[in-house]
PDB file of N, CA and C in Angstrom:
ATOM      1  N   MET A   1      98.566 108.087 116.826  1.00  0.00           N
ATOM      2  CA  MET A   1      98.422 108.399 115.658  1.00  0.00           C
ATOM      3  C   MET A   1      96.676 108.997 115.445  1.00  0.00           C
ATOM      4  N   THR A   2      96.340 110.033 115.117  1.00  0.00           N
ATOM      5  CA  THR A   2      95.253 110.368 115.018  1.00  0.00           C
ATOM      6  C   THR A   2      94.439 110.104 113.486  1.00  0.00           C
ATOM      7  N   ASP A   3      95.257 110.447 112.879  1.00  0.00           N
ATOM      8  CA  ASP A   3      94.536 110.499 111.370  1.00  0.00           C
ATOM      9  C   ASP A   3      95.095 109.116 110.699  1.00  0.00           C
ATOM     10  N   LEU A   4      94.062 108.013 111.014  1.00  0.00           N
ATOM     11  CA  LEU A   4      94.673 106.265 110.426  1.00  0.00           C
ATOM     12  C   LEU A   4      93.889 106.298 109.414  1.00  0.00           C
ATOM     13  N   ALA A   5      92.939 106.898 109.067  1.00  0.00           N
ATOM     14  CA  ALA A   5      92.275 106.483 107.704  1.00  0.00           C
ATOM     15  C   ALA A   5      92.773 106.238 106.707  1.00  0.00           C
ATOM     16  N   ARG A   6      94.129 106.174 106.288  1.00  0.00           N
ATOM     17  CA  ARG A   6      94.519 106.021 104.959  1.00  0.00           C
ATOM     18  C   ARG A   6      95.776 105.085 105.148  1.00  0.00           C
ATOM     19  N   SER A   7      95.653 104.152 107.152  1.00  0.00           N
ATOM     20  CA  SER A   7      96.643 103.682 107.006  1.00  0.00           C
ATOM     21  C   SER A   7      96.272 101.947 106.945  1.00  0.00           C
ATOM     22  N   GLY A   8      95.362 101.590 106.408  1.00  0.00           N
ATOM     23  CA  GLY A   8      95.016 100.350 105.921  1.00  0.00           C
ATOM     24  C   GLY A   8      95.317  99.361 107.193  1.00  0.00           C
ATOM     25  N   GLY A   9      95.731  99.376 108.493  1.00  0.00           N
ATOM     26  CA  GLY A   9      95.698  98.577 109.740  1.00  0.00           C
ATOM     27  C   GLY A   9      97.361  98.250 109.677  1.00  0.00           C
ATOM     28  N   TRP A  10      97.950  98.997 109.144  1.00  0.00           N
ATOM     29  CA  TRP A  10      99.408  98.777 108.764  1.00  0.00           C
ATOM     30  C   TRP A  10     100.193  99.489 109.665  1.00  0.00           C
ATOM     31  N   ILE A  11      99.624 100.414 110.637  1.00  0.00           N
ATOM     32  CA  ILE A  11     100.163 101.521 111.437  1.00  0.00           C
ATOM     33  C   ILE A  11      99.407 101.637 112.749  1.00  0.00           C
ATOM     34  N   ALA A  12     100.453 101.518 113.575  1.00  0.00           N
ATOM     35  CA  ALA A  12      99.917 101.203 115.124  1.00  0.00           C
ATOM     36  C   ALA A  12      98.948 102.623 115.498  1.00  0.00           C
ATOM     37  N   ARG A  13      98.398 102.597 116.246  1.00  0.00           N
ATOM     38  CA  ARG A  13      97.542 103.755 116.931  1.00  0.00           C
ATOM     39  C   ARG A  13      98.727 104.736 118.021  1.00  0.00           C
ATOM     40  N   ALA A  14      99.364 103.735 118.636  1.00  0.00           N
ATOM     41  CA  ALA A  14     100.428 104.186 119.467  1.00  0.00           C
ATOM     42  C   ALA A  14     101.683 103.597 119.142  1.00  0.00           C
ATOM     43  N   ALA A  15     102.578 104.197 119.493  1.00  0.00           N
ATOM     44  CA  ALA A  15     104.173 103.601 119.150  1.00  0.00           C
ATOM     45  C   ALA A  15     105.251 104.021 120.236  1.00  0.00           C
ATOM     46  N   LEU A  16     106.094 103.301 120.493  1.00  0.00           N
ATOM     47  CA  LEU A  16     107.251 103.747 121.349  1.00  0.00           C
ATOM     48  C   LEU A  16     108.533 103.697 121.361  1.00  0.00           C
ATOM     49  N   ILE A  17     109.408 104.138 120.742  1.00  0.00           N
ATOM     50  CA  ILE A  17     110.212 104.391 120.143  1.00  0.00           C
ATOM     51  C   ILE A  17     111.599 104.826 120.548  1.00  0.00           C
ATOM     52  N   LYS A  18     112.606 103.552 120.933  1.00  0.00           N
ATOM     53  CA  LYS A  18     113.647 104.531 121.412  1.00  0.00           C
ATOM     54  C   LYS A  18     115.003 104.696 120.206  1.00  0.00           C
ATOM     55  N   VAL A  19     115.395 106.102 120.546  1.00  0.00           N
ATOM     56  CA  VAL A  19     116.360 106.801 119.284  1.00  0.00           C
ATOM     57  C   VAL A  19     117.426 106.816 120.085  1.00  0.00           C
ATOM     58  N   ASP A  20     119.129 106.568 119.683  1.00  0.00           N
ATOM     59  CA  ASP A  20     120.144 106.830 120.038  1.00  0.00           C
ATOM     60  C   ASP A  20     120.796 107.142 118.727  1.00  0.00           C
ATOM     61  N   THR A  21     120.913 108.813 119.446  1.00  0.00           N
ATOM     62  CA  THR A  21     121.124 109.898 118.230  1.00  0.00           C
ATOM     63  C   THR A  21     122.344 109.579 117.682  1.00  0.00           C
ATOM     64  N   ALA A  22     123.760 109.071 119.008  1.00  0.00           N
ATOM     65  CA  ALA A  22     125.130 108.972 118.778  1.00  0.00           C
ATOM     66  C   ALA A  22     125.305 107.945 118.027  1.00  0.00           C
ATOM     67  N   ARG A  23     124.754 106.744 118.075  1.00  0.00           N
ATOM     68  CA  ARG A  23     125.096 105.560 117.146  1.00  0.00           C
ATOM     69  C   ARG A  23     124.064 105.823 116.161  1.00  0.00           C
ATOM     70  N   LYS A  24     122.787 106.328 115.627  1.00  0.00           N
ATOM     71  CA  LYS A  24     121.906 106.647 114.578  1.00  0.00           C
ATOM     72  C   LYS A  24     120.963 105.271 114.915  1.00  0.00           C
ATOM     73  N   SER A  25     120.566 104.927 115.900  1.00  0.00           N
ATOM     74  CA  SER A  25     120.215 103.491 115.929  1.00  0.00           C
ATOM     75  C   SER A  25     118.549 103.911 116.604  1.00  0.00           C
ATOM     76  N   VAL A  26     117.708 103.043 116.194  1.00  0.00           N
ATOM     77  CA  VAL A  26     116.254 103.287 116.412  1.00  0.00           C
ATOM     78  C   VAL A  26     116.146 101.729 116.998  1.00  0.00           C
ATOM     79  N   GLN A  27     115.162 101.566 117.944  1.00  0.00           N
ATOM     80  CA  GLN A  27     114.611 100.711 118.835  1.00  0.00           C
ATOM     81  C   GLN A  27     113.248 100.465 118.910  1.00  0.00           C
ATOM     82  N   LEU A  28     112.537  99.958 118.074  1.00  0.00           N
ATOM     83  CA  LEU A  28     111.353  99.949 118.183  1.00  0.00           C
ATOM     84  C   LEU A  28     110.394  99.311 119.798  1.00  0.00           C
ATOM     85  N   LEU A  29     109.824  99.940 120.742  1.00  0.00           N
ATOM     86  CA  LEU A  29     109.615  98.868 121.889  1.00  0.00           C
ATOM     87  C   LEU A  29     108.289  98.741 121.793  1.00  0.00           C
ATOM     88  N   LYS A  30     107.359  99.528 121.601  1.00  0.00           N
ATOM     89  CA  LYS A  30     105.801  99.304 120.953  1.00  0.00           C
ATOM     90  C   LYS A  30     105.785  99.443 119.807  1.00  0.00           C
ATOM     91  N   PRO A  31     104.626  99.095 118.724  1.00  0.00           N
ATOM     92  CA  PRO A  31     103.817  97.716 119.072  1.00  0.00           C
ATOM     93  C   PRO A  31     105.269  96.918 119.120  1.00  0.00           C
ATOM     94  N   THR A  32     104.899  96.094 119.609  1.00  0.00           N
ATOM     95  CA  THR A  32     105.995  94.734 119.359  1.00  0.00           C
ATOM     96  C   THR A  32     105.723  93.670 118.616  1.00  0.00           C
ATOM     97  N   PRO A  33     106.928  92.905 118.050  1.00  0.00           N
ATOM     98  CA  PRO A  33     106.788  92.008 116.950  1.00  0.00           C
ATOM     99  C   PRO A  33     105.526  91.153 116.449  1.00  0.00           C
ATOM    100  N   ASP A  34     104.756  90.639 117.808  1.00  0.00           N
ATOM    101  CA  ASP A  34     103.736  89.926 117.669  1.00  0.00           C
ATOM    102  C   ASP A  34     102.647  90.702 117.440  1.00  0.00           C
ATOM    103  N   GLN A  35     102.460  92.046 118.033  1.00  0.00           N
ATOM    104  CA  GLN A  35     101.339  93.137 117.355  1.00  0.00           C
ATOM    105  C   GLN A  35     101.539  93.448 115.782  1.00  0.00           C
ATOM    106  N   LEU A  36     103.337  93.307 115.419  1.00  0.00           N
ATOM    107  CA  LEU A  36     103.170  93.887 114.411  1.00  0.00           C
ATOM    108  C   LEU A  36     102.770  93.021 113.080  1.00  0.00           C
ATOM    109  N   ASN A  37     102.812  91.308 113.505  1.00  0.00           N
ATOM    110  CA  ASN A  37     102.413  90.539 112.880  1.00  0.00           C
ATOM    111  C   ASN A  37     104.026  90.220 111.850  1.00  0.00           C
ATOM    112  N   GLY A  38     105.085  90.758 112.434  1.00  0.00           N
ATOM    113  CA  GLY A  38     106.281  90.935 111.661  1.00  0.00           C
ATOM    114  C   GLY A  38     107.384  90.907 112.664  1.00  0.00           C
ATOM    115  N   SER A  39     108.395  90.872 112.220  1.00  0.00           N
ATOM    116  CA  SER A  39     110.093  91.266 112.134  1.00  0.00           C
ATOM    117  C   SER A  39     110.268  92.442 112.120  1.00  0.00           C
ATOM    118  N   VAL A  40     110.881  93.364 113.106  1.00  0.00           N
ATOM    119  CA  VAL A  40     111.875  94.821 112.648  1.00  0.00           C
ATOM    120  C   VAL A  40     113.170  94.149 112.481  1.00  0.00           C
ATOM    121  N   ARG A  41     113.642  95.024 111.283  1.00  0.00           N
ATOM    122  CA  ARG A  41     114.943  94.692 110.616  1.00  0.00           C
ATOM    123  C   ARG A  41     115.529  96.387 110.097  1.00  0.00           C
ATOM    124  N   LYS A  42     116.776  96.351 110.358  1.00  0.00           N
ATOM    125  CA  LYS A  42     117.247  97.331 109.673  1.00  0.00           C
ATOM    126  C   LYS A  42     116.526  99.196 110.037  1.00  0.00           C
ATOM    127  N   ALA A  43     116.476  98.951 111.413  1.00  0.00           N
ATOM    128  CA  ALA A  43     116.078 100.532 112.048  1.00  0.00           C
ATOM    129  C   ALA A  43     116.777 101.205 112.284  1.00  0.00           C
ATOM    130  N   LYS A  44     116.643 102.502 112.007  1.00  0.00           N
ATOM    131  CA  LYS A  44     118.119 103.225 112.001  1.00  0.00           C
ATOM    132  C   LYS A  44     117.738 104.802 111.940  1.00  0.00           C
ATOM    133  N   LEU A  45     118.678 105.582 112.026  1.00  0.00           N
ATOM    134  CA  LEU A  45     118.469 107.274 112.492  1.00  0.00           C
ATOM    135  C   LEU A  45     118.870 107.638 111.132  1.00  0.00           C
ATOM    136  N   ALA A  46     117.810 108.073 109.901  1.00  0.00           N
ATOM    137  CA  ALA A  46     118.136 108.230 108.895  1.00  0.00           C
ATOM    138  C   ALA A  46     118.403 109.810 108.424  1.00  0.00           C
ATOM    139  N   ARG A  47     118.266 110.295 109.523  1.00  0.00           N
ATOM    140  CA  ARG A  47     118.173 111.915 109.605  1.00  0.00           C
ATOM    141  C   ARG A  47     118.014 112.569 110.663  1.00  0.00           C
ATOM    142  N   ASN A  48     119.064 113.402 111.302  1.00  0.00           N
ATOM    143  CA  ASN A  48     118.816 114.609 112.458  1.00  0.00           C
ATOM    144  C   ASN A  48     119.351 115.313 112.337  1.00  0.00           C
ATOM    145  N   SER A  49     118.600 116.739 111.688  1.00  0.00           N
ATOM    146  CA  SER A  49     119.353 118.138 111.423  1.00  0.00           C
ATOM    147  C   SER A  49     117.745 118.636 110.644  1.00  0.00           C
ATOM    148  N   GLY A  50     118.376 120.049 111.114  1.00  0.00           N
ATOM    149  CA  GLY A  50     117.165 121.266 110.573  1.00  0.00           C
ATOM    150  C   GLY A  50     115.927 121.204 111.152  1.00  0.00           C
ATOM    151  N   GLY A  51     115.906 120.739 112.823  1.00  0.00           N
ATOM    152  CA  GLY A  51     114.619 120.508 113.597  1.00  0.00           C
ATOM    153  C   GLY A  51     113.361 119.026 112.738  1.00  0.00           C
ATOM    154  N   LYS A  52     114.315 118.306 112.337  1.00  0.00           N
ATOM    155  CA  LYS A  52     113.242 116.863 111.580  1.00  0.00           C
ATOM    156  C   LYS A  52     114.313 115.695 112.084  1.00  0.00           C
ATOM    157  N   MET A  53     113.654 114.731 112.178  1.00  0.00           N
ATOM    158  CA  MET A  53     114.134 113.577 112.504  1.00  0.00           C
ATOM    159  C   MET A  53     113.368 112.456 111.759  1.00  0.00           C
ATOM    160  N   VAL A  54     114.426 111.624 111.006  1.00  0.00           N
ATOM    161  CA  VAL A  54     113.508 110.264 109.774  1.00  0.00           C
ATOM    162  C   VAL A  54     114.107 108.952 110.427  1.00  0.00           C
ATOM    163  N   LEU A  55     113.047 108.068 110.617  1.00  0.00           N
ATOM    164  CA  LEU A  55     113.432 107.172 111.234  1.00  0.00           C
ATOM    165  C   LEU A  55     113.178 105.911 109.929  1.00  0.00           C
ATOM    166  N   ARG A  56     114.061 105.184 110.036  1.00  0.00           N
ATOM    167  CA  ARG A  56     113.376 103.972 108.897  1.00  0.00           C
ATOM    168  C   ARG A  56     113.642 102.723 109.743  1.00  0.00           C
ATOM    169  N   TRP A  57     112.434 102.005 108.932  1.00  0.00           N
ATOM    170  CA  TRP A  57     112.710 100.491 109.760  1.00  0.00           C
ATOM    171  C   TRP A  57     112.074  99.573 108.707  1.00  0.00           C
ATOM    172  N   VAL A  58     112.340  98.102 108.698  1.00  0.00           N
ATOM    173  CA  VAL A  58     111.669  97.292 108.080  1.00  0.00           C
ATOM    174  C   VAL A  58     110.958  96.279 108.981  1.00  0.00           C
ATOM    175  N   VAL A  59     109.899  95.800 108.494  1.00  0.00           N
ATOM    176  CA  VAL A  59     109.000  94.811 109.031  1.00  0.00           C
ATOM    177  C   VAL A  59     109.033  93.923 108.047  1.00  0.00           C
ATOM    178  N   THR A  60     109.193  92.364 108.337  1.00  0.00           N
ATOM    179  CA  THR A  60     109.590  91.459 107.387  1.00  0.00           C
ATOM    180  C   THR A  60     108.432  90.166 107.847  1.00  0.00           C
ATOM    181  N   GLY A  61     107.891  89.655 107.175  1.00  0.00           N
ATOM    182  CA  GLY A  61     107.198  88.181 107.443  1.00  0.00           C
ATOM    183  C   GLY A  61     105.249  88.774 107.936  1.00  0.00           C
ATOM    184  N   THR A  62     105.119  89.970 107.147  1.00  0.00           N
ATOM    185  CA  THR A  62     103.868  90.237 107.343  1.00  0.00           C
ATOM    186  C   THR A  62     102.367  89.743 107.097  1.00  0.00           C
ATOM    187  N   ARG A  63     101.537  89.659 107.820  1.00  0.00           N
ATOM    188  CA  ARG A  63     100.213  88.876 107.370  1.00  0.00           C
ATOM    189  C   ARG A  63      99.339  89.899 107.825  1.00  0.00           C
ATOM    190  N   SER A  64      98.322  89.950 107.206  1.00  0.00           N
ATOM    191  CA  SER A  64      97.187  90.985 107.524  1.00  0.00           C
ATOM    192  C   SER A  64      96.047  89.861 108.284  1.00  0.00           C
ATOM    193  N   LYS A  65      95.177  90.775 108.788  1.00  0.00           N
ATOM    194  CA  LYS A  65      93.958  90.054 109.210  1.00  0.00           C
ATOM    195  C   LYS A  65      93.528  89.367 108.158  1.00  0.00           C
ATOM    196  N   SER A  66      92.999  89.637 107.148  1.00  0.00           N
ATOM    197  CA  SER A  66      92.586  89.048 106.173  1.00  0.00           C
ATOM    198  C   SER A  66      93.475  87.716 105.560  1.00  0.00           C
ATOM    199  N   ASN A  67      94.657  87.411 106.400  1.00  0.00           N
ATOM    200  CA  ASN A  67      95.535  86.635 106.079  1.00  0.00           C
ATOM    201  C   ASN A  67      96.484  86.638 104.975  1.00  0.00           C
ATOM    202  N   GLN A  68      96.093  87.972 104.474  1.00  0.00           N
ATOM    203  CA  GLN A  68      97.160  88.481 103.045  1.00  0.00           C
ATOM    204  C   GLN A  68      98.572  88.676 103.444  1.00  0.00           C
ATOM    205  N   THR A  69      99.869  87.880 102.754  1.00  0.00           N
ATOM    206  CA  THR A  69     100.972  88.155 103.549  1.00  0.00           C
ATOM    207  C   THR A  69     101.863  89.151 102.177  1.00  0.00           C
ATOM    208  N   THR A  70     102.720  89.711 102.936  1.00  0.00           N
ATOM    209  CA  THR A  70     103.858  90.556 102.255  1.00  0.00           C
ATOM    210  C   THR A  70     105.022  90.195 102.535  1.00  0.00           C
ATOM    211  N   PRO A  71     106.026  89.868 101.734  1.00  0.00           N
ATOM    212  CA  PRO A  71     106.896  89.850 102.094  1.00  0.00           C
ATOM    213  C   PRO A  71     107.876  90.560 102.884  1.00  0.00           C
ATOM    214  N   ALA A  72     107.853  92.266 102.846  1.00  0.00           N
ATOM    215  CA  ALA A  72     108.069  93.296 103.964  1.00  0.00           C
ATOM    216  C   ALA A  72     107.866  94.330 103.653  1.00  0.00           C
ATOM    217  N   PHE A  73     107.743  95.030 104.611  1.00  0.00           N
ATOM    218  CA  PHE A  73     107.163  96.537 104.737  1.00  0.00           C
ATOM    219  C   PHE A  73     108.310  97.789 104.819  1.00  0.00           C
ATOM    220  N   ASN A  74     108.348  98.729 104.164  1.00  0.00           N
ATOM    221  CA  ASN A  74     109.583  99.752 104.330  1.00  0.00           C
ATOM    222  C   ASN A  74     108.480 100.869 105.149  1.00  0.00           C
ATOM    223  N   TYR A  75     109.028 101.603 106.338  1.00  0.00           N
ATOM    224  CA  TYR A  75     108.506 102.238 107.606  1.00  0.00           C
ATOM    225  C   TYR A  75     109.190 103.194 107.092  1.00  0.00           C
ATOM    226  N   ARG A  76     108.744 104.733 106.921  1.00  0.00           N
ATOM    227  CA  ARG A  76     109.503 105.916 107.394  1.00  0.00           C
ATOM    228  C   ARG A  76     108.971 106.568 108.383  1.00  0.00           C
ATOM    229  N   ALA A  77     109.202 106.905 109.065  1.00  0.00           N
ATOM    230  CA  ALA A  77     108.516 108.131 110.523  1.00  0.00           C
ATOM    231  C   ALA A  77     109.113 109.539 110.089  1.00  0.00           C
ATOM    232  N   MET A  78     108.647 110.585 109.937  1.00  0.00           N
ATOM    233  CA  MET A  78     109.293 111.815 109.899  1.00  0.00           C
ATOM    234  C   MET A  78     108.389 112.902 111.045  1.00  0.00           C
ATOM    235  N   VAL A  79     109.616 113.305 111.980  1.00  0.00           N
ATOM    236  CA  VAL A  79     109.237 113.778 113.324  1.00  0.00           C
ATOM    237  C   VAL A  79     109.781 115.217 113.325  1.00  0.00           C
ATOM    238  N   GLN A  80     108.780 116.236 113.351  1.00  0.00           N
ATOM    239  CA  GLN A  80     109.641 117.360 113.468  1.00  0.00           C
ATOM    240  C   GLN A  80     109.768 118.153 114.910  1.00  0.00           C
ATOM    241  N   THR A  81     110.963 117.552 115.271  1.00  0.00           N
ATOM    242  CA  THR A  81     111.182 117.725 116.570  1.00  0.00           C
ATOM    243  C   THR A  81     110.954 119.277 117.682  1.00  0.00           C
ATOM    244  N   ASP A  82     110.754 120.097 116.915  1.00  0.00           N
ATOM    245  CA  ASP A  82     110.279 121.586 117.435  1.00  0.00           C
ATOM    246  C   ASP A  82     108.698 121.558 117.928  1.00  0.00           C
ATOM    247  N   THR A  83     108.080 120.890 117.206  1.00  0.00           N
ATOM    248  CA  THR A  83     106.644 120.595 117.282  1.00  0.00           C
ATOM    249  C   THR A  83     106.427 119.282 117.728  1.00  0.00           C
ATOM    250  N   GLY A  84     107.155 118.529 117.634  1.00  0.00           N
ATOM    251  CA  GLY A  84     106.118 117.044 118.145  1.00  0.00           C
ATOM    252  C   GLY A  84     105.039 116.290 116.887  1.00  0.00           C
ATOM    253  N   ALA A  85     105.260 116.639 115.602  1.00  0.00           N
ATOM    254  CA  ALA A  85     104.319 116.351 114.397  1.00  0.00           C
ATOM    255  C   ALA A  85     105.033 115.530 113.942  1.00  0.00           C
ATOM    256  N   VAL A  86     104.248 114.287 113.657  1.00  0.00           N
ATOM    257  CA  VAL A  86     105.053 113.237 113.041  1.00  0.00           C
ATOM    258  C   VAL A  86     104.100 112.504 111.999  1.00  0.00           C
ATOM    259  N   SER A  87     104.745 111.964 110.887  1.00  0.00           N
ATOM    260  CA  SER A  87     103.684 111.292 109.724  1.00  0.00           C
ATOM    261  C   SER A  87     104.539 109.947 109.399  1.00  0.00           C
ATOM    262  N   VAL A  88     103.862 109.163 109.436  1.00  0.00           N
ATOM    263  CA  VAL A  88     104.556 107.448 109.304  1.00  0.00           C
ATOM    264  C   VAL A  88     103.913 107.260 108.060  1.00  0.00           C
ATOM    265  N   ILE A  89     104.647 106.578 106.897  1.00  0.00           N
ATOM    266  CA  ILE A  89     104.774 105.738 105.402  1.00  0.00           C
ATOM    267  C   ILE A  89     104.840 104.567 105.789  1.00  0.00           C
ATOM    268  N   ALA A  90     104.029 103.568 105.529  1.00  0.00           N
ATOM    269  CA  ALA A  90     104.235 102.253 105.392  1.00  0.00           C
ATOM    270  C   ALA A  90     104.775 101.730 103.849  1.00  0.00           C
ATOM    271  N   LYS A  91     105.321 101.490 103.015  1.00  0.00           N
ATOM    272  CA  LYS A  91     104.970 100.838 102.124  1.00  0.00           C
ATOM    273  C   LYS A  91     105.458  99.461 101.985  1.00  0.00           C
ATOM    274  N   PRO A  92     104.525  98.387 101.400  1.00  0.00           N
ATOM    275  CA  PRO A  92     104.979  97.247 101.631  1.00  0.00           C
ATOM    276  C   PRO A  92     105.738  97.043  99.991  1.00  0.00           C
ATOM    277  N   ILE A  93     106.771  96.055 100.001  1.00  0.00           N
ATOM    278  CA  ILE A  93     108.037  96.036  99.100  1.00  0.00           C
ATOM    279  C   ILE A  93     107.306  95.321  98.112  1.00  0.00           C
ATOM    280  N   GLY A  94     107.644  95.828  96.705  1.00  0.00           N
ATOM    281  CA  GLY A  94     106.856  94.880  95.265  1.00  0.00           C
ATOM    282  C   GLY A  94     105.543  95.446  95.187  1.00  0.00           C
ATOM    283  N   TYR A  95     104.846  96.162  95.679  1.00  0.00           N
ATOM    284  CA  TYR A  95     103.539  96.934  95.217  1.00  0.00           C
ATOM    285  C   TYR A  95     103.872  98.528  95.072  1.00  0.00           C
ATOM    286  N   GLY A  96     102.740  99.046  94.682  1.00  0.00           N
ATOM    287  CA  GLY A  96     103.038 100.472  94.195  1.00  0.00           C
ATOM    288  C   GLY A  96     102.408 101.191  95.326  1.00  0.00           C
ATOM    289  N   ASN A  97     101.357 100.750  96.060  1.00  0.00           N
ATOM    290  CA  ASN A  97     100.851 101.475  96.843  1.00  0.00           C
ATOM    291  C   ASN A  97     101.360 101.711  98.402  1.00  0.00           C
ATOM    292  N   ASP A  98     100.873 102.882  99.556  1.00  0.00           N
ATOM    293  CA  ASP A  98     101.419 102.799 100.296  1.00  0.00           C
ATOM    294  C   ASP A  98     100.398 103.369 101.301  1.00  0.00           C
ATOM    295  N   PHE A  99     100.852 103.214 102.882  1.00  0.00           N
ATOM    296  CA  PHE A  99      99.978 103.589 104.060  1.00  0.00           C
ATOM    297  C   PHE A  99     100.105 104.746 104.696  1.00  0.00           C
ATOM    298  N   ARG A 100      99.366 105.475 104.901  1.00  0.00           N
ATOM    299  CA  ARG A 100     100.052 106.900 105.862  1.00  0.00           C
ATOM    300  C   ARG A 100      98.993 106.949 106.595  1.00  0.00           C
ATOM    301  N   ALA A 101      99.627 107.563 108.173  1.00  0.00           N
ATOM    302  CA  ALA A 101      98.991 108.173 109.057  1.00  0.00           C
ATOM    303  C   ALA A 101      99.870 109.344 109.797  1.00  0.00           C
ATOM    304  N   SER A 102      99.182 110.315 110.648  1.00  0.00           N
ATOM    305  CA  SER A 102      99.916 111.258 111.310  1.00  0.00           C
ATOM    306  C   SER A 102      99.188 111.317 112.593  1.00  0.00           C
ATOM    307  N   GLY A 103     100.124 112.295 113.446  1.00  0.00           N
ATOM    308  CA  GLY A 103      99.788 112.216 114.537  1.00  0.00           C
ATOM    309  C   GLY A 103     101.136 113.921 115.015  1.00  0.00           C
ATOM    310  N   SER A 104     100.864 112.680 116.760  1.00  0.00           N
ATOM    311  CA  SER A 104     101.991 114.114 117.326  1.00  0.00           C
ATOM    312  C   SER A 104     102.617 112.878 118.335  1.00  0.00           C
ATOM    313  N   CYS A 105     104.354 113.066 118.543  1.00  0.00           N
ATOM    314  CA  CYS A 105     104.866 112.263 119.580  1.00  0.00           C
ATOM    315  C   CYS A 105     105.254 113.363 120.698  1.00  0.00           C
ATOM    316  N   LYS A 106     105.735 112.624 121.926  1.00  0.00           N
ATOM    317  CA  LYS A 106     106.356 113.580 123.087  1.00  0.00           C
ATOM    318  C   LYS A 106     107.773 112.977 122.968  1.00  0.00           C
ATOM    319  N   ILE A 107     108.383 114.081 123.011  1.00  0.00           N
ATOM    320  CA  ILE A 107     109.969 113.474 122.891  1.00  0.00           C
ATOM    321  C   ILE A 107     110.708 113.946 124.269  1.00  0.00           C
ATOM    322  N   SER A 108     111.300 113.085 124.872  1.00  0.00           N
ATOM    323  CA  SER A 108     112.021 112.842 126.107  1.00  0.00           C
ATOM    324  C   SER A 108     113.235 112.032 126.039  1.00  0.00           C
TER     325      SER A 108
END
């Protein structure tokens, strides 16, 4: 991720994500749960068509550096498979705001 100004620290600078398109499953390998300050739940491949992949996951039990807690965050990553452009949105459940970042990814 190169555009982290709006991420509020809730979106990692780098991630390693394993996607199984046949099973529509997603596994977040990095950042690890302890680096996320929470547990990853409900990770899935929501869309894989038209040159776009949409990945969704939930992180529960989050705690910020200032000790603020949030029950859970909904994450959505949108990847343009032809260019590698990616944008991530993190939305805390129960709050009206969200956090965003963008960058690029390598698909292999």
